[in-house]
Amino acid sequence: MPRVSPAYLSRRRRQIPHAAIACFAREGFHRATMQDVIREARLSAGAIYRYFASKEAIIEAITAERHERELAAIAAARAADGGAAALRTLAREFFAPLLRADERRSRRVGVQIWAEALRNPRVLRIVRRGVDGPRAMLAALVGDAQARHEVPPRVDPDAAARAMIALFQGFVLQQAWDPRADVESYLAAIEIALAAISIRQRPPRRRAR
Amino acid sequence: MPRVSPAYLSRRRRQIPHAAIACFAREGFHRATMQDVIREARLSAGAIYRYFASKEAIIEAITAERHERELAAIAAARAADGGAAALRTLAREFFAPLLRADERRSRRVGVQIWAEALRNPRVLRIVRRGVDGPRAMLAALVGDAQARHEVPPRVDPDAAARAMIALFQGFVLQQAWDPRADVESYLAAIEIALAAISIRQRPPRRRAR
Amino acid sequence: MPRVSPAYLSRRRRQIPHAAIACFAREGFHRATMQDVIREARLSAGAIYRYFASKEAIIEAITAERHERELAAIAAARAADGGAAALRTLAREFFAPLLRADERRSRRVGVQIWAEALRNPRVLRIVRRGVDGPRAMLAALVGDAQARHEVPPRVDPDAAARAMIALFQGFVLQQAWDPRADVESYLAAIEIALAAISIRQRPPRRRAR
Amino acid sequence: MPRVSPAYLSRRRRQIPHAAIACFAREGFHRATMQDVIREARLSAGAIYRYFASKEAIIEAITAERHERELAAIAAARAADGGAAALRTLAREFFAPLLRADERRSRRVGVQIWAEALRNPRVLRIVRRGVDGPRAMLAALVGDAQARHEVPPRVDPDAAARAMIALFQGFVLQQAWDPRADVESYLAAIEIALAAISIRQRPPRRRAR
DNA sequence: CATGAATGAGTGTTCATTCAT
DNA sequence: GATGAATGAACACTCATTCAT
């Protein structure tokens, strides 16, 4: 079956992480066997190793792919809106997909990757790259917002960026444990808080007093 | 007619999770073997099974113990302060220990337990109990704070409680990946945000005068 | 089944190489599976790994043990006889066991180890130690024999030692391929050659008379 | 109507053992994969199987080719010189190439084939043919030499032939393990021994006394 | 009671060979 | 004819747990 098109190969390659996510979400990364993934991907044992060198390499690919998409989303939001508006856009962009079952499934795997990063230096590097980049961008956005008096000036932008990421990570975690965790009200609370903080920042009014 | 005193037994029983935390933090829950734990606890293979029925049972004990302490801390804070003051107290009580290496090590195991909960129903139950109780208490505190106009009234108390927990969980995660994550500035940012929100809530009171 | 006697353990440990030799002689080192060895040793998969860390470790143990015995035999012969007499003794001591089937079986494994040494640095080191020591001793014996005019003086003792070892190794090889290779006539030929060389060295003494 | 010339095909066919020798010398017969050989020969997986039915078939071809050349060399020496002179010629013809790196590499593969013969009946047959033919010829040469009183009459010619082959095989082995094994001094020692044996054989003169 | 040797099912991965394209 | 993707049986080794001593 050689001489296949590059398109065929790349489709094949992409279907493996997809199948793996299904297995890992269902069984957990350590409990899921390569046989499970192989079966799910409708491949043979040998075939899967043409595309990924190891079970870990599949995890790494899943991780890297997710982080790339996230970074792109943040960069786009910064380019489009900037400041607190971009933060609101991003909040919606990150939380809205959690309403979909497939995204929740994928995030369940993400939680396992978070733990895996603690023991696997390669995964750790990917996870850190995937968090450090967005954090720097968010910090820059917070800086912008501070310049516009949308965020209290004394807040450390990096700490604020960490907090925003934490608000997302923590919710992902809680939703993974309990699907009833409500995205809407959580997002609403965050937006109210953001608004409260932003409104508070009206130096013109203060100066006007 | 026990050959050993019950006190000896219960000390022994407590030592095991302690040794296990060291191993799990170092190697990861799945990579660490029972042999590692047995060696760390200076026990024999047979002996450890007198205290815990399985590797999972040790994880469950570690999880349960942690959650008991957390719940107690929250209950105490509520009883002592109440309202936004209690929230500030709790923030400090939860974050301050992260300055200690042993707490960070213990939290690394916690991260793994979060992932483990996704696959292990018994662990899930413990983790959920450990999160649901505190969340309800925090929600009650938020309710109190709203009554005192310390928190915007439109915020869903439960969502706010989730957000507070998320702020902690997310930081634990980020610190586990990168020990340089700074507790002080993170806590400061949260406090500034809390203050900003609270201050914002004064106008009604003023108008009420 | 713990708390067993050290004697029991060392018996256990010795029976594994013994079983492995049977398997490796029958199937070849690479074809024989650990399951074969395990079955032959009447052990379980796990048990064998308590005694040897890997399949290679078993090979290494077999190799080392053989070389120890050989070195001891050469040292003993040198101490007892010295000179050409020791060489004759050693020839008989090394060739005579080849009349026994179990020794031939063991030597078949030896041939495989010779090849294995080419790819496995650990085995190479053991094989070289096992050849270099004896070679040095044989060279010393040849030097003694030259001092006694039993061997032509111009011969390089080290080369002569290599030749003696080669005469043995080559025969082992040929007998492994063809069990009809006759030990007696081969040994007789070597002894005639040794005698011819030794007698040739007498003329000086005769002339001295 | 072949698309490619037979000459092209036979060149191709000869290239494969050449590439295989490089791989087997480097990695060992069992460690080297067909992929390695395929890459070294700059062929495709499918193509190589047009020339050789299996990995073993390549080994067999390598073995057979080597033995043909050896047999031809011995036959030529017998025709040219005969007696002890032919033995000396052959010694030089077999040992001299060992000064070249490529020959040593090829002999490393030879050592592995010796081991492989113990488990692979087809390889065994080739190896035995490759040793039995030369041995018979060498035995004949020894017989000639005995007739000329160049070798002690009581020596079994077949055993002497085995010994000569052993002297070569053993050296190949020792040089494979330790490239510092010196060809010159080894060959010199053999020649001194041969000379000592030959000179000793002057019964006519003794009888003349 | 404590010990630790033993168990054995189960794991990720390899690789000679085939055959659809 | 040539290609190289696919196959899948086979492998060495691990480790939570047990239970004879």
Tab-separated table of C-alpha atoms in Angstrom, chain A residues 68-159:
chain	number	residue	atom	x	y	z
A	68	GLU	CA	-0.450	25.779	19.455
A	69	ARG	CA	-4.125	26.410	18.996
A	70	GLU	CA	-4.375	28.206	22.314
A	71	LEU	CA	-1.456	30.446	21.613
A	72	ALA	CA	-2.890	31.331	18.221
A	73	ALA	CA	-6.226	32.224	19.807
A	74	ILE	CA	-4.575	34.527	22.321
A	75	ALA	CA	-2.422	36.204	19.708
A	76	ALA	CA	-5.473	36.767	17.522
A	77	ALA	CA	-7.457	38.278	20.387
A	78	ARG	CA	-4.655	40.605	21.268
A	79	ALA	CA	-4.308	41.735	17.678
A	80	ALA	CA	-8.065	42.255	17.292
A	81	ASP	CA	-9.143	43.921	20.529
A	82	GLY	CA	-6.360	44.600	22.986
A	83	GLY	CA	-6.856	45.550	26.636
A	84	ALA	CA	-9.704	44.353	28.802
A	85	ALA	CA	-11.899	43.715	25.755
A	86	ALA	CA	-9.422	41.101	24.545
A	87	LEU	CA	-9.502	39.478	27.970
A	88	ARG	CA	-13.282	39.227	27.786
A	89	THR	CA	-13.095	37.819	24.259
A	90	LEU	CA	-10.554	35.235	25.346
A	91	ALA	CA	-12.564	34.215	28.369
A	92	ARG	CA	-15.493	33.445	26.094
A	93	GLU	CA	-13.311	31.713	23.523
A	94	PHE	CA	-11.797	29.419	26.102
A	95	PHE	CA	-14.909	28.632	28.097
A	96	ALA	CA	-17.505	28.325	25.345
A	97	PRO	CA	-16.070	25.115	23.868
A	98	LEU	CA	-16.453	23.466	27.278
A	99	LEU	CA	-20.153	23.279	26.493
A	100	ARG	CA	-19.326	20.653	23.879
A	101	ALA	CA	-18.819	17.037	24.956
A	102	ASP	CA	-15.838	16.477	22.675
A	103	GLU	CA	-14.005	19.460	24.128
A	104	ARG	CA	-14.696	18.248	27.640
A	105	ARG	CA	-13.343	14.841	26.674
A	106	SER	CA	-10.245	16.437	25.257
A	107	ARG	CA	-9.789	18.510	28.412
A	108	ARG	CA	-9.981	15.371	30.523
A	109	VAL	CA	-6.898	14.222	28.691
A	110	GLY	CA	-5.439	17.661	29.284
A	111	VAL	CA	-5.805	17.170	33.035
A	112	GLN	CA	-3.861	13.945	32.783
A	113	ILE	CA	-1.186	15.694	30.813
A	114	TRP	CA	-0.890	18.246	33.604
A	115	ALA	CA	-0.063	15.437	35.983
A	116	GLU	CA	2.133	13.681	33.465
A	117	ALA	CA	4.220	16.833	33.124
A	118	LEU	CA	5.308	16.407	36.719
A	119	ARG	CA	7.134	13.211	35.906
A	120	ASN	CA	7.945	13.425	32.209
A	121	PRO	CA	10.466	16.145	31.410
A	122	ARG	CA	9.546	16.196	27.738
A	123	VAL	CA	5.897	16.690	28.518
A	124	LEU	CA	6.844	19.269	31.122
A	125	ARG	CA	8.746	21.261	28.545
A	126	ILE	CA	5.787	21.244	26.188
A	127	VAL	CA	3.341	22.151	28.930
A	128	ARG	CA	5.534	24.961	30.127
A	129	ARG	CA	6.004	26.324	26.658
A	130	GLY	CA	2.254	26.061	26.295
A	131	VAL	CA	1.656	28.043	29.466
A	132	ASP	CA	4.545	30.491	29.407
A	133	GLY	CA	3.747	31.861	25.968
A	134	PRO	CA	0.081	32.545	26.704
A	135	ARG	CA	0.975	33.915	30.111
A	136	ALA	CA	3.378	36.433	28.612
A	137	MET	CA	0.719	37.495	26.127
A	138	LEU	CA	-1.917	37.794	28.816
A	139	ALA	CA	0.482	39.794	30.949
A	140	ALA	CA	1.017	42.120	28.019
A	141	LEU	CA	-2.747	42.459	27.650
A	142	VAL	CA	-3.033	43.272	31.357
A	143	GLY	CA	-0.314	45.878	30.891
A	144	ASP	CA	-2.300	47.385	28.035
A	145	ALA	CA	-5.400	47.389	30.201
A	146	GLN	CA	-3.541	49.096	33.015
A	147	ALA	CA	-2.371	51.793	30.591
A	148	ARG	CA	-6.022	52.305	29.721
A	149	HIS	CA	-6.945	52.405	33.432
A	150	GLU	CA	-9.011	49.218	33.019
A	151	VAL	CA	-7.114	47.288	35.668
A	152	PRO	CA	-5.713	48.491	39.001
A	153	PRO	CA	-2.183	49.759	38.421
A	154	ARG	CA	-0.607	48.001	41.374
A	155	VAL	CA	-1.410	44.498	40.119
A	156	ASP	CA	1.580	42.558	38.854
A	157	PRO	CA	0.622	41.799	35.221
A	158	ASP	CA	2.321	38.423	35.373
A	159	ALA	CA	0.443	37.463	38.521
